[in-house]
Coordinates of C-alpha atoms in Angstrom, one line a residue:
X18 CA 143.6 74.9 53.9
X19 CA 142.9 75.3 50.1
X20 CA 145.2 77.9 48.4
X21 CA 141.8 79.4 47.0
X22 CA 138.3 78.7 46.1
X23 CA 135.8 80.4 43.5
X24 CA 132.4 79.8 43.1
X25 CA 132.6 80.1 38.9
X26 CA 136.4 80.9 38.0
X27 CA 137.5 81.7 34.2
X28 CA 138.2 78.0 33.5
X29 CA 135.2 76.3 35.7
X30 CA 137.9 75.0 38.1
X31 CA 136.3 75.3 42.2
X32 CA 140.2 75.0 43.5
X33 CA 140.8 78.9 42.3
X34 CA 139.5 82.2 43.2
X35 CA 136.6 82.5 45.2
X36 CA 134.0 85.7 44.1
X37 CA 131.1 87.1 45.4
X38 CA 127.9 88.3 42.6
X39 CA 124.8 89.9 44.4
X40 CA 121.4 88.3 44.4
X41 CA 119.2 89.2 41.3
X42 CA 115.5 88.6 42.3
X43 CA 114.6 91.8 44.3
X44 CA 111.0 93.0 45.4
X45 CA 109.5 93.5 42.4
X46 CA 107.0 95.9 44.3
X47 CA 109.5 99.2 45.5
X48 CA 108.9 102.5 47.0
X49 CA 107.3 105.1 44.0
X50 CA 111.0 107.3 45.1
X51 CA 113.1 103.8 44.8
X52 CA 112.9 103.9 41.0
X53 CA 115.1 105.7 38.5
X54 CA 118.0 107.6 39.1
X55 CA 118.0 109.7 42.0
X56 CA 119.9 113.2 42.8
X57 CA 118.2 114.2 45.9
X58 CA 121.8 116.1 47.4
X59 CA 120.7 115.3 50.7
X60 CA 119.8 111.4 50.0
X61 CA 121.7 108.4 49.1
X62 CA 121.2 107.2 45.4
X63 CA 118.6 104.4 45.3
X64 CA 121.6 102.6 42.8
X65 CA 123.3 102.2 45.8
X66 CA 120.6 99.5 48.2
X67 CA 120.5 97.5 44.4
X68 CA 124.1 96.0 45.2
X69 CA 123.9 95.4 49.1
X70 CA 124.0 92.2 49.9
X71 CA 120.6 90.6 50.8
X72 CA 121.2 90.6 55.1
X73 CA 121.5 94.3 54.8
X74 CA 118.9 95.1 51.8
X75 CA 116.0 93.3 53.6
X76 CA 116.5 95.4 57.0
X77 CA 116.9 98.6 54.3
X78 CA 113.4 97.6 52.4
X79 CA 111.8 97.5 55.8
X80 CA 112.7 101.1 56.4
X81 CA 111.6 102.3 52.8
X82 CA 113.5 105.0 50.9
X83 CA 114.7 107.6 52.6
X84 CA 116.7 109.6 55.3
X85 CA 115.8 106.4 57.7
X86 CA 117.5 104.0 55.0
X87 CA 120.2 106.1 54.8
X88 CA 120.9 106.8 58.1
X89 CA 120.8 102.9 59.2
X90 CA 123.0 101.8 56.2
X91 CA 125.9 105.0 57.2
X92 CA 125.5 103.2 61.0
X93 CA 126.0 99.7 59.8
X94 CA 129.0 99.8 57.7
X95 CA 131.5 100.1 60.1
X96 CA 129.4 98.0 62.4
X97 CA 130.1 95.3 59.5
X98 CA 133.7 95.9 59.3
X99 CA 134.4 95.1 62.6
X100 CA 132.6 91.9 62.5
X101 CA 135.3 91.0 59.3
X102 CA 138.6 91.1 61.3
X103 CA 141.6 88.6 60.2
X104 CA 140.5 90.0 56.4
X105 CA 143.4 92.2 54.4
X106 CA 143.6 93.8 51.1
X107 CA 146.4 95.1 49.2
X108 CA 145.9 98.8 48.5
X109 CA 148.5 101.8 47.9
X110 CA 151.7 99.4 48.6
X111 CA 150.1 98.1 52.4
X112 CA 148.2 95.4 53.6
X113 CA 144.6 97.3 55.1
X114 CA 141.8 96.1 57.1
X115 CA 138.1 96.7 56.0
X116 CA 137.5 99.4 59.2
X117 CA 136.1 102.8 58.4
X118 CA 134.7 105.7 59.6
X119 CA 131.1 107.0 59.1
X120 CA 129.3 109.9 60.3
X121 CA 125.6 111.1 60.2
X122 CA 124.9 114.9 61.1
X123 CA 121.5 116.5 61.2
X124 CA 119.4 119.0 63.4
X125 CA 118.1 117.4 66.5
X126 CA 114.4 116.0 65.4
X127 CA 115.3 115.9 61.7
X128 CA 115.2 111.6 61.4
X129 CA 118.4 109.9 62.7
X130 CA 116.8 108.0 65.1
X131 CA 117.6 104.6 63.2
X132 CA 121.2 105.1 63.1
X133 CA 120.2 103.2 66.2
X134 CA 119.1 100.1 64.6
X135 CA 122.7 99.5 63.1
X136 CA 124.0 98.8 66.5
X137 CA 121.8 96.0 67.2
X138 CA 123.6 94.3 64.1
X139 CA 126.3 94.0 66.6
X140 CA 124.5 92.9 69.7
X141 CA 124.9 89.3 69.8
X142 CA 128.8 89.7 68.6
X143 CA 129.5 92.3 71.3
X144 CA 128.1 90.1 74.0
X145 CA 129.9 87.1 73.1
X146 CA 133.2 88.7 72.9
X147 CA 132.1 90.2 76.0
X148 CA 131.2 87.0 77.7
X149 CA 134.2 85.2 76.5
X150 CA 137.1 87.3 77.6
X151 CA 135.1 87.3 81.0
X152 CA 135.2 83.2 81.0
X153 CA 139.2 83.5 80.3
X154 CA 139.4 86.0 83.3
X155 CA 137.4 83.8 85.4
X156 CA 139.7 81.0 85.1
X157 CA 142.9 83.2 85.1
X158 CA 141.3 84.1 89.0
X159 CA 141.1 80.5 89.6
X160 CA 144.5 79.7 88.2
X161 CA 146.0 82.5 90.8
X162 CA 144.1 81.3 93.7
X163 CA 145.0 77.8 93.1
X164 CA 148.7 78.3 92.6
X165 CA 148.9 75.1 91.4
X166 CA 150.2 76.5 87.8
X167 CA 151.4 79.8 86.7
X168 CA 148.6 82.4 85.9
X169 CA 150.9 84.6 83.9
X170 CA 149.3 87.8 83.1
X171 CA 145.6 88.8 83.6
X172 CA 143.6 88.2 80.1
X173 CA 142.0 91.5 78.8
X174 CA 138.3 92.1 78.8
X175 CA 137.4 92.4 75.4
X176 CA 134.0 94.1 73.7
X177 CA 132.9 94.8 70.1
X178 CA 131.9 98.4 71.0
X179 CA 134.3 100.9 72.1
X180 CA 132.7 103.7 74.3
X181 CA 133.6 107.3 72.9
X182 CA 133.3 108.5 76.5
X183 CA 136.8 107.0 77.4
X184 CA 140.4 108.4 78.2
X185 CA 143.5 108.0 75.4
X186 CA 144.8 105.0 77.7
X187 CA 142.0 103.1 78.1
X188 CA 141.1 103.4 74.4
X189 CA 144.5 101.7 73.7
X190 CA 144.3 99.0 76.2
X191 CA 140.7 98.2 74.6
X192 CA 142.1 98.2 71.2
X193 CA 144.9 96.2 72.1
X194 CA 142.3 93.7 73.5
X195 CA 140.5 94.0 70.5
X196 CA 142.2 95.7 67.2
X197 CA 138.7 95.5 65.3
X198 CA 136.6 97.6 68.3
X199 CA 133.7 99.8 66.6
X200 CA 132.8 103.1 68.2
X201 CA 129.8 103.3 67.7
X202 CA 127.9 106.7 69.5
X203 CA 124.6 108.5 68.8
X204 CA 125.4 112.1 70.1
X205 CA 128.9 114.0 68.8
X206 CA 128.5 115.6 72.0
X207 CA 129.8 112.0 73.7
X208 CA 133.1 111.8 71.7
X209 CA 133.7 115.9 71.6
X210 CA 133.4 116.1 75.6
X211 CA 136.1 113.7 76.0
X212 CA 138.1 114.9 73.3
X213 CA 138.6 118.2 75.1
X214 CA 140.1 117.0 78.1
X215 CA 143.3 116.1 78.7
X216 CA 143.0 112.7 79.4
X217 CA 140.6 112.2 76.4
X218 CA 143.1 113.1 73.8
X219 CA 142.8 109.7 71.5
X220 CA 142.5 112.0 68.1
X221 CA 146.0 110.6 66.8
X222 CA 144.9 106.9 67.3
X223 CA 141.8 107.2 65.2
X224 CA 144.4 109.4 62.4
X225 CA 146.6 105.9 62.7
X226 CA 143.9 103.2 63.0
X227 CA 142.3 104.4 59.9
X228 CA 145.3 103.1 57.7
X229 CA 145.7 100.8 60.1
X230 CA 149.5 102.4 61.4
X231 CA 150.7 100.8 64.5
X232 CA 150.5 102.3 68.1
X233 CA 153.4 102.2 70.7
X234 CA 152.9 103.8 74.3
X235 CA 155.8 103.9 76.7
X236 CA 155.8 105.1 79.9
X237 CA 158.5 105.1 82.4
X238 CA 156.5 102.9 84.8
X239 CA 154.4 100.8 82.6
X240 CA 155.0 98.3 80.2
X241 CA 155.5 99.3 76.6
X242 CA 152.5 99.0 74.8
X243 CA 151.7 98.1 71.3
X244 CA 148.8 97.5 68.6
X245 CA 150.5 96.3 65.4
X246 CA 147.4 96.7 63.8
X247 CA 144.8 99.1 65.1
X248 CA 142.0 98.4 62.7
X249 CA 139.0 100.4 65.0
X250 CA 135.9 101.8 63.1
X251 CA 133.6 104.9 64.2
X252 CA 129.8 105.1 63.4
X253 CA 129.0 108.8 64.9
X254 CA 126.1 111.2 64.6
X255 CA 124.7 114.3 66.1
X256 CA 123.8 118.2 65.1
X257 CA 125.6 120.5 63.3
X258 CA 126.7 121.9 66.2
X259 CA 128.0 119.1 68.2
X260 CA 129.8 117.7 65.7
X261 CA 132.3 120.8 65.2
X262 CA 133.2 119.6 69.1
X263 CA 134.8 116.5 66.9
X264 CA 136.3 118.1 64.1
X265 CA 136.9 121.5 64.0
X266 CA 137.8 122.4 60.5
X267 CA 138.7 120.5 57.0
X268 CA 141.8 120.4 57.7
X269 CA 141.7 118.4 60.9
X270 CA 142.8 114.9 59.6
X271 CA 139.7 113.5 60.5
X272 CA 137.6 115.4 58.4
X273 CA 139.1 112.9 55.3
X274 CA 138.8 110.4 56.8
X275 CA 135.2 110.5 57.4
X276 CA 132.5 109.0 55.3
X277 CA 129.5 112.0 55.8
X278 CA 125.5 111.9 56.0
X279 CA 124.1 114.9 56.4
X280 CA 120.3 116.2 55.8
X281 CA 117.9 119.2 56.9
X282 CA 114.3 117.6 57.3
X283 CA 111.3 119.1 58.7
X284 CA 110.0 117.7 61.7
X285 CA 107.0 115.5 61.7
X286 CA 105.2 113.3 63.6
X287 CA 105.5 109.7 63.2
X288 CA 103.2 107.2 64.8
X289 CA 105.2 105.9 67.7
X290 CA 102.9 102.3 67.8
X291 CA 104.7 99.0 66.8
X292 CA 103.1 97.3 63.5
X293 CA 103.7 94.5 61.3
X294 CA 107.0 96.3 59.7
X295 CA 108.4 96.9 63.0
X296 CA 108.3 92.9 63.5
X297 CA 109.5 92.7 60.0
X298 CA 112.4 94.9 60.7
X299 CA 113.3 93.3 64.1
X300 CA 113.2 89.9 62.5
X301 CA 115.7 91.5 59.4
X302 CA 117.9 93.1 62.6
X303 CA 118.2 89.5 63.9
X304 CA 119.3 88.1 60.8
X305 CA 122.2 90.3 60.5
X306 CA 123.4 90.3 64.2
X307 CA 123.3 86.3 63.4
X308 CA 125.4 86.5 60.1
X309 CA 127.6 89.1 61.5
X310 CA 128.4 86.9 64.6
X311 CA 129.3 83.8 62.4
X312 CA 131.2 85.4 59.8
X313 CA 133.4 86.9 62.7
X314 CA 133.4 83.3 64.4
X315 CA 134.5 81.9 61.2
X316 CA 137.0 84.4 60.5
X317 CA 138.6 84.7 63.8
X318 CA 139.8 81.4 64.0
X319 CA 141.7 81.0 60.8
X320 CA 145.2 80.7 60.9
X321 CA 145.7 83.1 58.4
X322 CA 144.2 86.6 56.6
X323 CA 142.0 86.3 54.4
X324 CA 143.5 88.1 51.1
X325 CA 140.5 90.1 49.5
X326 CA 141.7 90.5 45.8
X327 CA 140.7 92.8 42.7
X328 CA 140.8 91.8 39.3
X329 CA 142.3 93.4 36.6
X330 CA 138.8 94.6 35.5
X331 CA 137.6 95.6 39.2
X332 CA 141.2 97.6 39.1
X333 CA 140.6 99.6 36.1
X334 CA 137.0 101.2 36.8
X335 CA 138.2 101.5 40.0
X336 CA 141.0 103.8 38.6
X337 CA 139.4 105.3 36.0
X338 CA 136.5 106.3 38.0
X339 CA 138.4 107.9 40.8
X340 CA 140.2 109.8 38.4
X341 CA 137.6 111.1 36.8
X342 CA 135.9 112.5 39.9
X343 CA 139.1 113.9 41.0
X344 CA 139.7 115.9 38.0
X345 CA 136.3 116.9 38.2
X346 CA 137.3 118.3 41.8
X347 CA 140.2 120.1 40.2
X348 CA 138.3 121.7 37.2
X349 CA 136.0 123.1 39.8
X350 CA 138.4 124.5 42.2
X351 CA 137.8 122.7 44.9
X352 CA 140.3 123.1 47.6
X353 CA 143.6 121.1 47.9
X354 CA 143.0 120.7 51.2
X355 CA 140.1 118.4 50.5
X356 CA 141.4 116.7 47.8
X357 CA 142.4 114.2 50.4
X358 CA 138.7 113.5 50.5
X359 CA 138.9 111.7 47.0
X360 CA 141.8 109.5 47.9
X361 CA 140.1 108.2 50.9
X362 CA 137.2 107.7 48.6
X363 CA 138.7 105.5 46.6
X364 CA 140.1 103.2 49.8
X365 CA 136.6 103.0 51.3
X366 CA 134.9 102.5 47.9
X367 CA 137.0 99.0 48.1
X368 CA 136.3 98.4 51.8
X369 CA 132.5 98.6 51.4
X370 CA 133.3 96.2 48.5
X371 CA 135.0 93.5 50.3
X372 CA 132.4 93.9 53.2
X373 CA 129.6 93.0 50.6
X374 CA 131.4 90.1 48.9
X375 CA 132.3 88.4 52.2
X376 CA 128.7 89.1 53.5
X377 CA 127.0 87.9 49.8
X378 CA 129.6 84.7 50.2
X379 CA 128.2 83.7 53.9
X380 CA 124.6 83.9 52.5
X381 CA 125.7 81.6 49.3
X382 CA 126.7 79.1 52.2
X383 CA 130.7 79.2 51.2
X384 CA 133.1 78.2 53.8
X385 CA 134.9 81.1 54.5
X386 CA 137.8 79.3 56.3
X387 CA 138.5 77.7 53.9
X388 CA 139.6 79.9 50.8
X389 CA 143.0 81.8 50.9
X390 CA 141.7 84.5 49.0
X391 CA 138.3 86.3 47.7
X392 CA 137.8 88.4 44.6
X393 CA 135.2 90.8 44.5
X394 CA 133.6 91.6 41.2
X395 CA 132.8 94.5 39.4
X396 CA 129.3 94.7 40.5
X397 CA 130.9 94.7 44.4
X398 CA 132.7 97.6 43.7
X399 CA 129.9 99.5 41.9
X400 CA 127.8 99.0 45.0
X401 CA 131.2 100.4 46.7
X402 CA 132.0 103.2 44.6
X403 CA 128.4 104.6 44.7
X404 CA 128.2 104.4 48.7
X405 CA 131.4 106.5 48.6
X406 CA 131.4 109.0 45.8
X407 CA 128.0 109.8 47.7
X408 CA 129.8 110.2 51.4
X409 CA 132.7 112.2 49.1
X410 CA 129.7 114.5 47.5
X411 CA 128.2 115.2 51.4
X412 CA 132.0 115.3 52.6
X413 CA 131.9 118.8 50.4
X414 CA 128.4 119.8 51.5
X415 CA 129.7 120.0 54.8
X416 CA 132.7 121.3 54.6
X417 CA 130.5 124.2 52.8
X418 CA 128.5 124.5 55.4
X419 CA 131.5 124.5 58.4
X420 CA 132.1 127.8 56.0
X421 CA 136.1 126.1 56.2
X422 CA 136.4 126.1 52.4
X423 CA 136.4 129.5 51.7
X424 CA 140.0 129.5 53.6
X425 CA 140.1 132.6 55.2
X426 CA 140.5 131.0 58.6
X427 CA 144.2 131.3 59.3
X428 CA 144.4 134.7 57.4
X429 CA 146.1 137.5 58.8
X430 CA 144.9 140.8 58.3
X431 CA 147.8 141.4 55.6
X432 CA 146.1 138.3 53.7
X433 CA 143.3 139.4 53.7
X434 CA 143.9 142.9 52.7
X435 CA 146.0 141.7 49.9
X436 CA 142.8 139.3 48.7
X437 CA 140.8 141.4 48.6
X438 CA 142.7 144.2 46.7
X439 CA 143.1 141.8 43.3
X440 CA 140.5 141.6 40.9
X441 CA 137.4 139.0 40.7
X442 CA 137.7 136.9 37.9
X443 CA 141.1 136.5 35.6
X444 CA 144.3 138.9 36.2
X445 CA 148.0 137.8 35.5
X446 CA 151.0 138.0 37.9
X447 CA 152.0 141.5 36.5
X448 CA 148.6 142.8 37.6
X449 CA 149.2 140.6 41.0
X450 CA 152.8 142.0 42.0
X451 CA 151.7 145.6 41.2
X452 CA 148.6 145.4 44.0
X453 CA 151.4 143.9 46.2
X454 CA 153.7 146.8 45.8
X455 CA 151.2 149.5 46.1
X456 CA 150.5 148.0 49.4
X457 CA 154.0 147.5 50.4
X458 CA 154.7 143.7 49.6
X459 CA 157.7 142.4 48.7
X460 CA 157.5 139.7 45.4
X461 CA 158.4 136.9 47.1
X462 CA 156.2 137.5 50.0
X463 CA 153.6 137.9 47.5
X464 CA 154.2 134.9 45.1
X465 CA 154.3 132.6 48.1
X466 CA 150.8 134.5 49.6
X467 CA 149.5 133.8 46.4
X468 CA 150.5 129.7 46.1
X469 CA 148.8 130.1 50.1
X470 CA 145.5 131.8 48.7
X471 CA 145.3 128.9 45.9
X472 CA 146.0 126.2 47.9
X473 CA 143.0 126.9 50.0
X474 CA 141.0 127.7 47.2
X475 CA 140.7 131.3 46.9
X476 CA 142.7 131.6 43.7
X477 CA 142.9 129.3 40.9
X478 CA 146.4 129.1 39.1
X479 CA 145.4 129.0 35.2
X480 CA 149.5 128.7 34.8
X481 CA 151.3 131.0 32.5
X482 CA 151.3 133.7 34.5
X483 CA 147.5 133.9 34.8
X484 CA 145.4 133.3 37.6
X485 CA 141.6 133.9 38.6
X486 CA 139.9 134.5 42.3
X487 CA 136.9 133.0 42.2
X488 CA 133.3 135.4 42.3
X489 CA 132.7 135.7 46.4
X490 CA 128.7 135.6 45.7
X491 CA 129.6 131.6 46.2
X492 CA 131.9 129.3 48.6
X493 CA 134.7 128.7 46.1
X494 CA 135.6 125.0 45.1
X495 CA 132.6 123.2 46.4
X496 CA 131.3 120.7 44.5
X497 CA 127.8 119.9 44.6
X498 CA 126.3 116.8 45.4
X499 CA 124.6 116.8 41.8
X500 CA 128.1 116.8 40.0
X501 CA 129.8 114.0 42.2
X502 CA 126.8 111.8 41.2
X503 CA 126.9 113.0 37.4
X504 CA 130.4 112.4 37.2
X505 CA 129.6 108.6 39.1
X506 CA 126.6 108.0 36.8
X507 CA 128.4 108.6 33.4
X508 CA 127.7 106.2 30.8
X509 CA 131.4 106.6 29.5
X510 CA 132.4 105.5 32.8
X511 CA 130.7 102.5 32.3
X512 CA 129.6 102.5 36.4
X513 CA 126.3 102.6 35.0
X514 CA 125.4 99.2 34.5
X515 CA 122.6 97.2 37.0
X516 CA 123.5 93.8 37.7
X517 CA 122.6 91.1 35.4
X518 CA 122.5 87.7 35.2
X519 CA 126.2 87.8 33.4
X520 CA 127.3 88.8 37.0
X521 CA 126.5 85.5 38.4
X522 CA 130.2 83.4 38.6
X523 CA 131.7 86.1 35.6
X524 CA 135.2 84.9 35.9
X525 CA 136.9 88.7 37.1

């Protein structure tokens, strides 16, 4: 196996590093709402389709711009991940997997319905995992009946898709079968039901899996069980309503973890007769269930990870823009409790990255069992960083909308009483502790009420002994989507840039 390989590296040498640069030629002809910079809160920015690599933009141009793009894309990213398994990058002192979660909420005829499509990007792959585990349990029968040679123990039956209608156990035993599973389910409903029953409780191996944190179950009467690296991925959606059956509140670990799509649309009627895009989009679906099931094929039988690195270059945007959106969270009070949201951000901005440099390098024809190690360019994490500033900015829409942000949940009625007793707008800690006393609080039951009240976001330590509680005419600390994507498209930030011809083999 070569150490590495590039397509163009800084000194023209093929034995280096191996990097992925998106395709240039697009349609020339594109949707009249594909052009120019878009803000629509409740859409993804058209910047975003210009860096997917060309298996997932041709299925995307088939659906035109829109909630139906958007919803497809959400569904197929983790689909996509867990086609990559045997892939690592180094991120945050650990070795992580390219898995993910995604999430797509909107009222029930509002236009999820291709969230769908994405799963058929996994068909072919599911079925041949499927079919092969069954092959190795076929002979493992005949090896028993025989007794002509050890059996040793039954072989697993393995599938790409996980069902979210399943107990805690079986979840394990199918993601020690197959770390890289994908849950993949079209109704909240599925997941929440079994969540709520005792048997269903597999909420801390999705908190694990995500960063990829090893699971250990041991019984008394089973065998210990262990996944040294759960690397699962979700692709959920449903209605408002359903969805708080999966997570409850902001603060529910999940909620971070979660890339979010959510839109209000009214309902119309859309001709329900196949035409020439529908064989158009069917023959794009194909493509990418094809691709997906080589590039796992090719993947799983390395010997070793493939090492997805980041260039010096890739590194600093990378840092510079998540700390620029972060301090823009900060500046506009947005809770500490979704502050996680950023950091996660960040991860998954790196994850859809390395998913569209592996998937660009399989359409280039490169070998991908051959290289040690990949590095994505700038323009792969541009394409990354937009997809998840954008999930980040909806991550905030709905956490206005689960009314969680304001923080009041958890309040006692002393809380609250004490809240609502200091002044809108700016006050110091003199004016704080002399509210408290005329209501019979002790100072240190009021300082530490008042670090509670900011770390949810319903004061906002100025420091110095001054402090403001934000206007209640507005949810305080929420973002809007509008800001998250000024802060992204900021010509300072230099994220702005369209790919160019100086992408193709740039030596990062």
């Amino acid at each position: 196996m070569n150490s590495s390989t590039t397509g163009d590296g800084a000194n023209g040498n093929p034995e280096h590093t191996l990097e992925s640069t998106p395709e240039k030629d697009r349609k020339d002809e594109k949707d009249e709402k594909d052009t120019g910079r878009t803000f629509n809160p409740s859409q993804l920015p058209a910047e975003a389709f210009e860096y997917l690599p060309d298996t997932l933009h041709n299925i995307t141009e088939c659906l035109g711009a829109g909630h139906e793009r958007d919803t497809f894309l959400t569904g197929v990213l983790p689909v996509c991940a867990g086609a990559m398994p045997n892939v690592r990058l180094r991120y945050g002192g650990q070795w992580l997997s390219l898995n993910h979660y995604t999430a797509v909420i909107a009222p029930a005829g509002a236009g999820k319905g291709k969230f769908r499509i994405a799963k058929q990007c996994g068909k072919k792959l599911d079925k041949r995992i499927y079919d092969n585990s069954r092959r190795q349990i076929e002979l493992w029968e005949q090896r028993q009946e025989s007794k002509e040679e050890e059996a040793g123990s039954r072989p697993q039956e393995k599938t790409l898709f996980l069902p979210g209608d399943t107990s805690a156990s079986e979840m394990k035993h199918m993601l020690q079968a197959n770390p890289h599973s994908v849950m993949f389910e079209t109704e909240f409903k599925t997941v929440g039901t079994a969540l709520s029953q005792d048997w269903g409780q597999f909420r801390d191996v999705m908190l694990k899996a995500f960063h990829n944190e090893s699971v250990t179950v041991a019984r008394r009467k089973d065998d210990i069980l262990r996944i040294g690296h759960p690397a699962m991925s979700a692709a959920l959606s449903g209605t408002p309503s359903t969805f708080h059956e999966v997570i409850e509140d902001v603060e529910d670990g999940l909620f971070s973890r979660f890339c979010f799509y959510t839109f209000d649309a009214e309902t119309e009627w859309v001709p329900q007769f196949s035409d020439d895009t529908d064989w158009e989009l069917e023959e794009a679906t194909d493509e990418a269930a094809n691709r997906l099931d080589n590039i796992n094929e090719t993947l799983t039988q390395r010997d070793e990870p493939l090492y997805v690195t980041f260039p010096d270059s890739v590194q600093k945007k990378h840092t510079e823009a998540c700390r620029t959106v972060l301090e823009a969270l900060k500046a506009q009070d947005v809770p500490q409790c979704l502050h996680p949201n950023v950091k996660r951000a960040g991860l998954n901005a790196l994850r859809f990255g390395s998913i569209f440099a592996l998937m660009r390098l399989d359409e280039r024809g490169t070998d991908l069992s051959g290289p040690k190690s990949v590095a994505i360019s700038e323009a792969d994490l541009r394409g990354g960083l937009y997809l998840a500033f954008s999930y980040l900015s909806h991550a905030l829409q709905v956490a206005e909308e689960m009314e969680a942000t304001d923080g009041e949940k958890g309040l006692h009625e002393g809380h609250k009483d004490y809240l609502e007793a200091l002044p809108e707008g700016a006050f110091d800690t003199a004016d704080a502790d002399r509210i408290a006393e005329e209501l019979g609080i002790d100072d240190r039951k009021a300082r530490r009420w008042r670090k509670k009240f900011a770390q949810k976001g319903l004061l906002v330590d100025e420091g110095y002994g001054s402090w403001r509680r934000p206007s209640s005419e507005s949810v305080p600390g929420v973002l809007s989507v509008h800001s998250v994507l000024s802060v992204l498209f900021d010509r300072n930030g230099g994220l702005d840039r369209k790919p160019s011809v100086e992408d193709e083999g740039a030596p990062f």
